[in-house]
Tab-separated table of C-alpha atoms in Angstrom:
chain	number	residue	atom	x	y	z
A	57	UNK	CA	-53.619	70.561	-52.818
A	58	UNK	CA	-52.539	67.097	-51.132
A	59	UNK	CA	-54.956	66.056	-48.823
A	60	UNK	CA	-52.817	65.427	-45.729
A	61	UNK	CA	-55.232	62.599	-44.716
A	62	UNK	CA	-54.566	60.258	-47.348
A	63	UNK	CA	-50.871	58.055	-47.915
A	64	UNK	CA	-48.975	60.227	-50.342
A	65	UNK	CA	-45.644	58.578	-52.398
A	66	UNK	CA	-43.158	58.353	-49.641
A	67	UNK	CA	-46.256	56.465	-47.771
A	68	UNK	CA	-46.567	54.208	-50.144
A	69	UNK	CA	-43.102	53.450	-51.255
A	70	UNK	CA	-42.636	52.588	-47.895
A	71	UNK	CA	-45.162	50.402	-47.407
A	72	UNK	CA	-43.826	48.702	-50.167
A	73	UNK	CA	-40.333	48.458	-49.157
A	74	UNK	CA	-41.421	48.108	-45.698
A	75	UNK	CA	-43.514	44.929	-46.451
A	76	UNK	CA	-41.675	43.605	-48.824
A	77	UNK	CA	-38.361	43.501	-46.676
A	78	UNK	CA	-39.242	41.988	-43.733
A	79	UNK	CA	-37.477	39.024	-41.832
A	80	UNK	CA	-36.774	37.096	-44.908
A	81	UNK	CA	-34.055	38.919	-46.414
A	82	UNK	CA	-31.939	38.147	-43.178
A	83	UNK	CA	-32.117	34.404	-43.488
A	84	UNK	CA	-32.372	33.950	-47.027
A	85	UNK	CA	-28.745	33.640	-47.983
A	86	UNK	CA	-28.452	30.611	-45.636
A	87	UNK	CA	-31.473	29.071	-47.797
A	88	UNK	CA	-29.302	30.180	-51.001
A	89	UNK	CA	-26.216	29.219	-50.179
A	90	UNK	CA	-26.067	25.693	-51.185
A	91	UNK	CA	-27.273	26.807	-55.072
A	92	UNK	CA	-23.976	28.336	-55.178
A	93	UNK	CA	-24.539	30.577	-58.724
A	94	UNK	CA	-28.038	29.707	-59.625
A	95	UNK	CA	-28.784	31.580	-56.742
A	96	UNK	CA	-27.431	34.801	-58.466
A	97	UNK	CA	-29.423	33.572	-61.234
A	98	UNK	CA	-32.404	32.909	-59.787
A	99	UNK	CA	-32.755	36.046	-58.257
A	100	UNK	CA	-32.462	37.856	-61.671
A	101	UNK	CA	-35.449	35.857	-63.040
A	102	UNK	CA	-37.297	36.195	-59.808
A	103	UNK	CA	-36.657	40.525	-59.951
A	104	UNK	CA	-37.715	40.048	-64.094
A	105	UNK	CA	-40.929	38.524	-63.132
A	106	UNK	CA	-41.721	40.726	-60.069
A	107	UNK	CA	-41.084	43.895	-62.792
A	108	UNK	CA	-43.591	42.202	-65.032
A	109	UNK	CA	-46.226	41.959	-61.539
A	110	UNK	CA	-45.209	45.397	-60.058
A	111	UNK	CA	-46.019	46.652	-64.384
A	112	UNK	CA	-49.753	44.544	-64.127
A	113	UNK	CA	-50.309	46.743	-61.130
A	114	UNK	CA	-49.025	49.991	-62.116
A	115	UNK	CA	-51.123	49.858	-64.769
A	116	UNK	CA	-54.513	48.823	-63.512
A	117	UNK	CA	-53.970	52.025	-60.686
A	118	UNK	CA	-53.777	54.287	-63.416
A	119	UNK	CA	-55.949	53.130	-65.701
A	120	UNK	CA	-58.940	52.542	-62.849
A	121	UNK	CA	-57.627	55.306	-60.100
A	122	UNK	CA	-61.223	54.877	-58.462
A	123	UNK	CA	-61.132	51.011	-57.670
A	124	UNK	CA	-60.558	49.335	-54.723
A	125	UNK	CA	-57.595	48.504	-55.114
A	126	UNK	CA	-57.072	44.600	-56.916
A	127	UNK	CA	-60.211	43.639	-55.999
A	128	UNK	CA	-61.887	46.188	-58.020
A	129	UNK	CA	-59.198	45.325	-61.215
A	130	UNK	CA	-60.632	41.916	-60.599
A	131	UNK	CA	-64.060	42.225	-59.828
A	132	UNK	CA	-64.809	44.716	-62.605
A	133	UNK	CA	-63.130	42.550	-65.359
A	134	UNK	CA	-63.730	39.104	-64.518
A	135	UNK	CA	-66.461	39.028	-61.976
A	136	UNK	CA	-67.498	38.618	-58.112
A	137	UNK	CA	-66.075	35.047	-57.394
A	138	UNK	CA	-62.754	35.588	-58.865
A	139	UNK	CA	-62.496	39.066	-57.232
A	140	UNK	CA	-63.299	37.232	-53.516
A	141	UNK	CA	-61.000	34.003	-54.116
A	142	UNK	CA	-58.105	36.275	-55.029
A	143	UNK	CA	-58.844	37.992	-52.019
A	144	UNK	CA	-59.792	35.946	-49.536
A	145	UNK	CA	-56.441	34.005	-50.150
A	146	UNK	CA	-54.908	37.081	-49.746
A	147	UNK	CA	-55.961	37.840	-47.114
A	148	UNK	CA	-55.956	34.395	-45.401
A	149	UNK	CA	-52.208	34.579	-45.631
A	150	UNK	CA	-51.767	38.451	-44.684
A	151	UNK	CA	-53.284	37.268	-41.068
A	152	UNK	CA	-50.860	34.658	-41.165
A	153	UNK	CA	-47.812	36.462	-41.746
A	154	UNK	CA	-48.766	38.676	-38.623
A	155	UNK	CA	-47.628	35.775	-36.253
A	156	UNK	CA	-45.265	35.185	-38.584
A	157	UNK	CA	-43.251	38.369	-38.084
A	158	UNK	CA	-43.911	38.620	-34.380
A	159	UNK	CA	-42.611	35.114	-33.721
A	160	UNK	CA	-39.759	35.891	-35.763
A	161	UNK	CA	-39.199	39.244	-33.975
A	162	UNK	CA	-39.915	37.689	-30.266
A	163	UNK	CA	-37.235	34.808	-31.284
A	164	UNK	CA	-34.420	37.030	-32.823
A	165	UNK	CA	-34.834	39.909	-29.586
A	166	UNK	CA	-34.560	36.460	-27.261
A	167	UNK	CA	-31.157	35.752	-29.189
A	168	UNK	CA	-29.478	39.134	-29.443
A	169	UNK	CA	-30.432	40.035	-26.083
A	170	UNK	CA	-30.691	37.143	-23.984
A	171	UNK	CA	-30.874	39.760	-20.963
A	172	UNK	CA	-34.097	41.348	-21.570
A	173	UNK	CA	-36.914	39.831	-19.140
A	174	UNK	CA	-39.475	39.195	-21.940
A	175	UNK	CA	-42.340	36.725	-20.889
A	176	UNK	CA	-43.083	33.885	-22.766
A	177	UNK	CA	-42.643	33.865	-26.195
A	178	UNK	CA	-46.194	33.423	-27.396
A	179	UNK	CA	-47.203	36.194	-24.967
A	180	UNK	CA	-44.466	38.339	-26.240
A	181	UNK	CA	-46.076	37.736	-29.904
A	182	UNK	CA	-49.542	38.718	-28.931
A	183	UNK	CA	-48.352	41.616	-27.330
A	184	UNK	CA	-46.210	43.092	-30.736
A	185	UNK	CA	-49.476	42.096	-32.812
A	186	UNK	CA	-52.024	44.162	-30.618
A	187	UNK	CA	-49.208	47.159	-30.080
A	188	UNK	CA	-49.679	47.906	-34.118
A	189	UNK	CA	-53.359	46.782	-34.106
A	190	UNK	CA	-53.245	49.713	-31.908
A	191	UNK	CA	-50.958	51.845	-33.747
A	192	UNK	CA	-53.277	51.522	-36.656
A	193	UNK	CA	-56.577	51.935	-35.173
A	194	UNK	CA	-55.266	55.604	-34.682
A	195	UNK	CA	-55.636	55.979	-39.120
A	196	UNK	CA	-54.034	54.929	-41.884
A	197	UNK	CA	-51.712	58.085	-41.406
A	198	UNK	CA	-50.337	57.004	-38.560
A	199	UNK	CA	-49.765	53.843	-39.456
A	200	UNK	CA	-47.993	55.398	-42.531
A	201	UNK	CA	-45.811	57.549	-40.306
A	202	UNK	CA	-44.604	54.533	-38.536
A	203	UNK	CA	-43.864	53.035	-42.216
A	204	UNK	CA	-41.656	55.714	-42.820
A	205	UNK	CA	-39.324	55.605	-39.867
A	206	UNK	CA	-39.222	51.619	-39.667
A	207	UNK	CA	-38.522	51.608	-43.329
A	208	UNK	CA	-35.834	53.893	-42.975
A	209	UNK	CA	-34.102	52.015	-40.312
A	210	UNK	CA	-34.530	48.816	-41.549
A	211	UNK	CA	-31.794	49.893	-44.808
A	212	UNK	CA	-29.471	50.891	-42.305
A	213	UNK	CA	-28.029	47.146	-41.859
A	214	UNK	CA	-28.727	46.407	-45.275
A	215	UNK	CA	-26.669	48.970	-46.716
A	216	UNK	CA	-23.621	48.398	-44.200
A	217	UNK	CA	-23.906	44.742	-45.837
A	218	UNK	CA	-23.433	46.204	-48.902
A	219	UNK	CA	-20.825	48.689	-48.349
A	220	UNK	CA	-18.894	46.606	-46.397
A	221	UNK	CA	-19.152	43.819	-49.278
A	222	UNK	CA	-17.793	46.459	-52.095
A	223	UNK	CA	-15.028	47.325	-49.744
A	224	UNK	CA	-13.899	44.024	-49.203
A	225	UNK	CA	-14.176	42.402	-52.655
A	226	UNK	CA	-11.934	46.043	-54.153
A	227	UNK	CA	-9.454	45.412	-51.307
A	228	UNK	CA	-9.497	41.736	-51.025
A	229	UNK	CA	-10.433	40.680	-55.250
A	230	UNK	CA	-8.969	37.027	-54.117
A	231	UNK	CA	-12.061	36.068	-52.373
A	232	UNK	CA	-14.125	37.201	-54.730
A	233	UNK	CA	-16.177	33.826	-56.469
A	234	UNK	CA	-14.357	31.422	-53.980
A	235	UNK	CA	-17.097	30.948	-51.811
A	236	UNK	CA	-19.830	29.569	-54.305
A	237	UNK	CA	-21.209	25.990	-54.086
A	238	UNK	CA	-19.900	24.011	-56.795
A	239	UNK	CA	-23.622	23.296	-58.144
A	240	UNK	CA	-24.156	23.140	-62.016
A	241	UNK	CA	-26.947	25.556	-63.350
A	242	UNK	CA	-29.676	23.517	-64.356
A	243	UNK	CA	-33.326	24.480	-64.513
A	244	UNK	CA	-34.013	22.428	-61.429
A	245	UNK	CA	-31.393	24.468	-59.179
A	246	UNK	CA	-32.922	27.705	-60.644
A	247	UNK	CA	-36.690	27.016	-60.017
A	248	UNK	CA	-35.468	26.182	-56.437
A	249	UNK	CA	-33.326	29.583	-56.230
A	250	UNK	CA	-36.387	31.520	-57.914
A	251	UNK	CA	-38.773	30.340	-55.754
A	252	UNK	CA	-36.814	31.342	-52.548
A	253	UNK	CA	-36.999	34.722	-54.260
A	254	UNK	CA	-40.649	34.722	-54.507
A	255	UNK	CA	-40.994	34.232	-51.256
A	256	UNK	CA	-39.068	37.329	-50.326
A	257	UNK	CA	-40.704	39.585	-52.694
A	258	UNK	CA	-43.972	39.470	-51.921
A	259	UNK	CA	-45.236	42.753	-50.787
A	260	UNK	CA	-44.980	44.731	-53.808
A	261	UNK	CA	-48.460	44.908	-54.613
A	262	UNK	CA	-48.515	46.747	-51.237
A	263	UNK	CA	-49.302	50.399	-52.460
A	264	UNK	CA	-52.272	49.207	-54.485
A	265	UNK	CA	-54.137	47.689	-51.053
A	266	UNK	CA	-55.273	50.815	-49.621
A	267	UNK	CA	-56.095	52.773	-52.437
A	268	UNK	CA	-58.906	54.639	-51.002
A	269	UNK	CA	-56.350	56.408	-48.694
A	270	UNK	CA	-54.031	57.185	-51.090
A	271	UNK	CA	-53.980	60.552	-52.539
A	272	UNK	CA	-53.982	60.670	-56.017
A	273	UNK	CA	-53.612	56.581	-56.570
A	274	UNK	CA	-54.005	56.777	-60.680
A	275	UNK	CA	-50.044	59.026	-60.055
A	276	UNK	CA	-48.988	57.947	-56.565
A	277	UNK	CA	-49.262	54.040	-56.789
A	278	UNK	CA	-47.875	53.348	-60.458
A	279	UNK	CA	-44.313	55.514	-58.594
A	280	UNK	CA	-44.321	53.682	-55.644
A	281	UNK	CA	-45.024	50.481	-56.761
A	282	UNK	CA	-42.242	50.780	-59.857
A	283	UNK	CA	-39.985	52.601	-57.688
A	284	UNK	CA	-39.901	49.934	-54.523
A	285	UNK	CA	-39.960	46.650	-56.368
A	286	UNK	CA	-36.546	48.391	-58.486
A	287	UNK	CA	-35.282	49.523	-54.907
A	288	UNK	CA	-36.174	46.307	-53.506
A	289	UNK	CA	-34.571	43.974	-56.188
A	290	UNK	CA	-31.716	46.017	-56.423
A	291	UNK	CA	-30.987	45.853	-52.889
A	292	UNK	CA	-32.063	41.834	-52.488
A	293	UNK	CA	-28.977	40.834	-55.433
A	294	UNK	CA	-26.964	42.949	-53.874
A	295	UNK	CA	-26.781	41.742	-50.570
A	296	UNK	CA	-27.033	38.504	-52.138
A	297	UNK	CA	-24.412	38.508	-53.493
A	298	UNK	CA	-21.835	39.830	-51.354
A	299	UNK	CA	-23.258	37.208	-48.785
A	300	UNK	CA	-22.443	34.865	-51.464
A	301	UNK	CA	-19.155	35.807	-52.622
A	302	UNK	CA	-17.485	36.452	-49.066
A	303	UNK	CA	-19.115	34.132	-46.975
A	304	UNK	CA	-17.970	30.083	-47.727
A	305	UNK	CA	-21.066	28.596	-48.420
A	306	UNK	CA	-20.283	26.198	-45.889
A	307	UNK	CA	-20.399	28.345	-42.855
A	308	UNK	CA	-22.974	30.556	-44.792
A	309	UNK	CA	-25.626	27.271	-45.298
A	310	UNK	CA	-25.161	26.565	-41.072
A	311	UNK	CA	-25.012	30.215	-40.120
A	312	UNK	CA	-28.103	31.277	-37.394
A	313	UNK	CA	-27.366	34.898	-38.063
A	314	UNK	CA	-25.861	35.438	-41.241
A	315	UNK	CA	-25.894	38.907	-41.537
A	316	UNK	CA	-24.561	39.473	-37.866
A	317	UNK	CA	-21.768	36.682	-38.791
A	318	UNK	CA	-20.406	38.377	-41.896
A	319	UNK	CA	-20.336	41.674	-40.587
A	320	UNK	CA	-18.565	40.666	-37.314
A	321	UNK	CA	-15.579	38.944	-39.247
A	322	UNK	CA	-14.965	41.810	-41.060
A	323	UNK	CA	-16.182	44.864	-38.154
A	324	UNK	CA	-15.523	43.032	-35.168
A	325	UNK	CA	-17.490	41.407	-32.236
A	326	UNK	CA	-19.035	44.506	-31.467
A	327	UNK	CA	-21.383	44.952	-34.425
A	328	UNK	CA	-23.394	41.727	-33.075
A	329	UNK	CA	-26.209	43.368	-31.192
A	330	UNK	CA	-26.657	46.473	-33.530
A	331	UNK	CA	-27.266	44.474	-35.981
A	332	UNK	CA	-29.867	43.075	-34.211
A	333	UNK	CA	-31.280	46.049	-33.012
A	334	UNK	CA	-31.847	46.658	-36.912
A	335	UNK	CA	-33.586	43.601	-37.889
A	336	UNK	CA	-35.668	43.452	-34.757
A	337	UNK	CA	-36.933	46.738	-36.393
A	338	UNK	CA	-37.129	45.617	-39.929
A	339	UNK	CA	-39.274	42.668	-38.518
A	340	UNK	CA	-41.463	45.896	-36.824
A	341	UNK	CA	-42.030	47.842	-39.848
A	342	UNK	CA	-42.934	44.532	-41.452
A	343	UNK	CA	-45.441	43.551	-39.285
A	344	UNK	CA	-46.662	47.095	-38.756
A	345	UNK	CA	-47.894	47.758	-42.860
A	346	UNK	CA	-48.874	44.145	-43.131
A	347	UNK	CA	-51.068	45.367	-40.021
A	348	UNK	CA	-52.619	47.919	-42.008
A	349	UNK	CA	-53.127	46.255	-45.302
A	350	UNK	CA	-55.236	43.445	-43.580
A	351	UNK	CA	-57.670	46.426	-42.413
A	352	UNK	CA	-57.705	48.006	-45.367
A	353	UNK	CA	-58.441	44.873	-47.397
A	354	UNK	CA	-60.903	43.393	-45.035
A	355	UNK	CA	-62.846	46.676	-45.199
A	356	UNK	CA	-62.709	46.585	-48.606
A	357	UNK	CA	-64.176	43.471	-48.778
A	358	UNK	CA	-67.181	43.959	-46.388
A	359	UNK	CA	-67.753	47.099	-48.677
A	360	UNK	CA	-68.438	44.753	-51.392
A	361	UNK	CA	-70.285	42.347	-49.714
A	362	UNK	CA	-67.887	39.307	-49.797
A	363	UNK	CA	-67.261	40.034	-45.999
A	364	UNK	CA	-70.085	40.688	-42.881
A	365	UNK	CA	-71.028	44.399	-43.449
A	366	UNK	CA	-70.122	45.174	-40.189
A	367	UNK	CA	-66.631	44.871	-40.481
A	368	UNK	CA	-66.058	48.086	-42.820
A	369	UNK	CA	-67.337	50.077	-39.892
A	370	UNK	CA	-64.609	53.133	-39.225
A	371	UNK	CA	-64.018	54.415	-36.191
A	372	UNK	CA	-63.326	58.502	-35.417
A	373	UNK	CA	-59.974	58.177	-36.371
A	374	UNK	CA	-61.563	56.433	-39.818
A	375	UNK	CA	-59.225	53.309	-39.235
A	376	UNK	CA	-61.342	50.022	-40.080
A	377	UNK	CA	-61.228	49.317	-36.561
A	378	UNK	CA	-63.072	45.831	-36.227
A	379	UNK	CA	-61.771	44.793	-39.062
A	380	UNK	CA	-58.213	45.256	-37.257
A	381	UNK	CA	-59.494	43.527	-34.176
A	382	UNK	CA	-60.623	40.474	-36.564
A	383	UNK	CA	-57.001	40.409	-37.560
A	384	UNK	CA	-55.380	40.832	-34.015
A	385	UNK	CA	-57.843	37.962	-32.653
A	386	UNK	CA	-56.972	35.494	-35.638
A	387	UNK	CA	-53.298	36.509	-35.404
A	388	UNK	CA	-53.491	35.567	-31.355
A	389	UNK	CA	-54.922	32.238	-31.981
A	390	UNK	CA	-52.695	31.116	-34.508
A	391	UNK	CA	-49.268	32.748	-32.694
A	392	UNK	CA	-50.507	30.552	-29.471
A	393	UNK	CA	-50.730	27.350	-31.691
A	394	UNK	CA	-47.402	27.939	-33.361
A	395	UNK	CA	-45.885	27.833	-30.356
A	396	UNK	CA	-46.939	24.224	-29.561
A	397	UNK	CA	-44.989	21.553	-30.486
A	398	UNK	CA	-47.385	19.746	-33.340
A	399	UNK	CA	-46.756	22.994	-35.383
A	400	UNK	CA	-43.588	23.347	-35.216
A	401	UNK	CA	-42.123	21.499	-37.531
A	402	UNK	CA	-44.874	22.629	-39.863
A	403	UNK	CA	-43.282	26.301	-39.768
A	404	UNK	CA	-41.481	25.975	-42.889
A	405	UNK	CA	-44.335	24.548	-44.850
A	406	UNK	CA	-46.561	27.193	-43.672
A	407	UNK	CA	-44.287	29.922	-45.467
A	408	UNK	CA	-44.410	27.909	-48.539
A	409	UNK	CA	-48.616	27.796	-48.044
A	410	UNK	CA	-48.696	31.506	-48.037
A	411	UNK	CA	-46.692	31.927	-50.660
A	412	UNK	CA	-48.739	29.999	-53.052
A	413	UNK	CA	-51.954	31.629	-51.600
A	414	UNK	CA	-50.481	35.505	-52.431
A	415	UNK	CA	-49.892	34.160	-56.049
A	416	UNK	CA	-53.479	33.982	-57.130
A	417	UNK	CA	-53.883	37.660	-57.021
A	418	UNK	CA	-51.077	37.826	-59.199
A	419	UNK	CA	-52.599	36.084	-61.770
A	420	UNK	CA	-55.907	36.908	-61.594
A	421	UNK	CA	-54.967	40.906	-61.519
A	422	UNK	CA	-52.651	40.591	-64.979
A	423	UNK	CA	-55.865	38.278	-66.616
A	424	UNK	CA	-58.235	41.416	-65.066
A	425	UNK	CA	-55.732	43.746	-67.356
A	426	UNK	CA	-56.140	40.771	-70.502
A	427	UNK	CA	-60.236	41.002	-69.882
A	428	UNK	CA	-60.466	45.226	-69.859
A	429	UNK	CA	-63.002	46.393	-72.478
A	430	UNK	CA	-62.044	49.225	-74.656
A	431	UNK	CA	-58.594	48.254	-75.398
A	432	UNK	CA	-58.042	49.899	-78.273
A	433	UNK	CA	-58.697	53.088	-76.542
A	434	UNK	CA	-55.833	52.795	-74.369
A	435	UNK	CA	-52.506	53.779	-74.665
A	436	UNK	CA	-50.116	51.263	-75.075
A	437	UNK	CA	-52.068	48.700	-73.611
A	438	UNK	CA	-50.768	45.800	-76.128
A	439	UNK	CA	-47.315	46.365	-74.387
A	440	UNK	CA	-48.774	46.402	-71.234
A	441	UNK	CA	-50.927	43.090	-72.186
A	442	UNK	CA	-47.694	41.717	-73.052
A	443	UNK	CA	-46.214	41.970	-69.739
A	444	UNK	CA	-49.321	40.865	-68.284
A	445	UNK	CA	-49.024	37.913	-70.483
A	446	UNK	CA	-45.021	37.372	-69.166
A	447	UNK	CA	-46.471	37.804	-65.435
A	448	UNK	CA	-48.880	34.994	-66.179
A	449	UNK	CA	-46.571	32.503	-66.810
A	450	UNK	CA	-44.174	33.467	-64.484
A	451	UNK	CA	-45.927	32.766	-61.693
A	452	UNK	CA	-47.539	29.716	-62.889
A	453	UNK	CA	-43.686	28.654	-63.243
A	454	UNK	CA	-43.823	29.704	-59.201
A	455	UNK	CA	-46.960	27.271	-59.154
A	456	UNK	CA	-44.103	24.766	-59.818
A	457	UNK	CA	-41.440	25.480	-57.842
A	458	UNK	CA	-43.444	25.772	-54.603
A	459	UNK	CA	-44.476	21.768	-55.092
A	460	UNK	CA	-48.064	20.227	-54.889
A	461	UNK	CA	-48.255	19.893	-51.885
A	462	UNK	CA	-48.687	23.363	-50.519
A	463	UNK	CA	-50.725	24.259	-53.752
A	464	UNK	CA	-52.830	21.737	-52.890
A	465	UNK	CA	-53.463	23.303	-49.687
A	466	UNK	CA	-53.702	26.914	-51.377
A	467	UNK	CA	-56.611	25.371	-52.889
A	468	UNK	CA	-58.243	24.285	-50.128
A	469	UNK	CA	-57.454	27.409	-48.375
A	470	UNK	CA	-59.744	29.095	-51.920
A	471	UNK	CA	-62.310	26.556	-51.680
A	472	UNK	CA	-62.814	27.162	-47.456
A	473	UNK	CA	-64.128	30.524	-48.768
A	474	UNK	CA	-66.714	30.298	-50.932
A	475	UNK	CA	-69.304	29.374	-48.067
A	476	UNK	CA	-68.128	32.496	-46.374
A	477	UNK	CA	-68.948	34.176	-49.723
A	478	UNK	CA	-72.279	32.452	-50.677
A	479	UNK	CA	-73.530	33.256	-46.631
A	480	UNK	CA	-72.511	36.803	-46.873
A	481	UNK	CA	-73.899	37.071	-50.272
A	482	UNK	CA	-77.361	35.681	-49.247
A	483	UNK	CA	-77.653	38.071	-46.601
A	484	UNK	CA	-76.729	41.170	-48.927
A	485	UNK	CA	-79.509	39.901	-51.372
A	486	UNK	CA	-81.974	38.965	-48.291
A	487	UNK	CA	-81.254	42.811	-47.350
A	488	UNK	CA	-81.893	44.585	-50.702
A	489	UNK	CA	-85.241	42.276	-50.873
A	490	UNK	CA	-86.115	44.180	-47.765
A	491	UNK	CA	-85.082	47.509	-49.160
């Protein structure tokens, strides 16, 4: 029987889709849009690599159902330190993106609906962060219910993009191509496009995060995770493309809402604000399973020791609930210093920073599946050590696209760690002395 506590596969695909599609998608053809075809491309290289990641994980859930999730892969295969540097930049830049998506959300209400009285925009962003900090301190189900319903709204807007693109490029075949930029494919232009793509796919691993609340994880998160990186990619090229192909890249490259832009030429002025409506609530589901996968996660580490005990404490609803207040109160300070002016200009930069500190993780789970013992016990595991291998050196080809400098401060972001995990692993081995 399904224990009705626990995330079951529509849970978890949404979580996946849900965190996976968050503000990005909205604003990425404008980044794409001067790569003219290498951004078509680019995103099929990106979605290949991603389906060699989403593989790594699918695997390691089934083949160790009773792990905590990619720490455990890592931990149990390669060791402690790997296990907490994989994690701890992880989870660095999961806090991050909270402020992230509720600055994002704050700015793109303040645009559609310049009539609302919302206070400032900083408080406006502290407010969203604590509502799902809330939302989420009520259980892991109800932050999967709210998954669900945000996920399913978010596609609305998505798949009018894409309907309204087929339509167009049956009825009208003449515009169909004569919107690229004329930029040659080289491998320059398609590490640029790829990397854009990175950024908008992370999430995928999502499923695997809580996997002590999720019912049957060695069945349930191979599905979802296979099923919402294919859902995912297939949506991303498509609306992609049809961005691509109808919009001139011209207007496309300067556009402040793309998505509202394209669908008003061809829908009419009306369409503006719903569209809006819809991405203010793709930005919500975002921010609401990114929400939950920091608790999760930060529980998980405390629970092995690489965090302060205290924060895997549960509360009655059995939500990790100061490990969610950790994440609210980092998510405040950082939302009220991104809205000073030093920082802003840094905005951009910090995306890139976060994207390089999710990548470890990637790496580190598909060497955990190269370092298993017993290999020749499991089934097909040279095919699946093959696309571990492929997953490898795809993202160390990310690595490169993202530029030195915010590796360099991935790094660093690793290296502020490990005095967070030698103190907390002193006191662990001070307390079993005592024991």
């Amino acid at each position: 029987m399904t224990n009705t506590k626990k995330l079951g596969f529509w849970m978890c695909l949404s979580l996946v889709i849900g965190n996976t599609i968050g503000m990005a998608i909205f604003m990425l053809p404008v980044a794409m849009a001067p790569l003219g075809s290498n951004a078509i491309w680019g995103w099929l290289i990106t979605v290949a690599g991603f389906l060699f990641i989403a593989s790594v994980f699918a695997f390691m859930a089934k083949q160790m159902p009773k792990a905590d999730g990619p720490y455990g892969y890592i931990r149990e295969n390669i060791g402690n330190l790997p296990a907490f540097i994989a994690m701890w930049c992880y989870w660095v830049s999961s806090w991050v993106t909270l402020p992230a998506l509720a600055i994002a959300i704050v700015a793109y209400m303040q645009s559609t609906f310049p009539y609302l009285p919302l206070p400032n925009g900083a408080i406006s962003s502290i407010v969203l962060i604590w509502l799902f900090v809330g939302i989420n301190s009520r259980g892991a189900i109800a932050g999967g219910i709210a998954q669900v319903l945000t996920t399913l709204l978010k596609l609305v807007p998505l798949f009018a993009v894409i309907g309204v693109g087929v339509w167009v490029l049956f009825t009208q075949p003449e515009l169909k191509a004569v919107s690229l930029a004329p930029l040659p494919i080289n491998f320059e232009n398609l590490i640029a496009a790829t990397t854009l793509g990175v950024f908008a796919m992370l999430g995928i691993e999502s499923a695997c995060i809580p996997a002590e609340n999720v019912d049957r994880p060695e069945i349930t998160i191979p599905r979802a995770t296979y099923a919402g990186t294919i859902i995912v990619a297939i949506i991303y090229l498509s609306v992609t493309a049809v961005m691509l192909f109808l919009v001139p890249y011209t207007q496309l490259a300067n556009s402040q809402a793309p998505f509202v832009d394209m669908l008003r030429s061809f829908l009419g002025e009306n369409v503006g604000q719903w569209m809006g409506v819809f991405v203010v609530i793709s930005g919500l589901g975002a921010l609401n399973g990114w929400t939950l996968l920091v608790g999760q996660m930060t529980r998980t580490m405390a629970l092995n020791e690489t965090m302060p005990r205290s924060l895997s404490g549960l509360n009655s609803a059995g939500a990790p609930i100061k490990a969610l207040v950790l994440s609210g109160v980092l998510g405040t300070i950082l939302a009220v210093m991104s809205y000073s002016d030093s920082l802003a200009d840094g905005y951009i930069f910090l995306s890139l920073v976060v994207t390089a500190a999710n990548l470890p993780i990637y790496i580190l789970t598909a060497y955990a599946l190269l370092k298993m013992p017993n290999k020749t016990a499991i089934a097909n595991y040279m095919l699946y050590a093959s696309l571990a291998l492929l997953a490898i050196i795809f993202v160390f080809m990310s690595f490169f696209g993202i530029g030195m400098k915010p590796l360099l401060w991935a790094i660093v972001l690793s290296l502020l760690g490990l005095p967070v995990y030698w103190y907390v692993q002193k006191q662990a081995k001070n307390q079993h002395s005592i024991s």
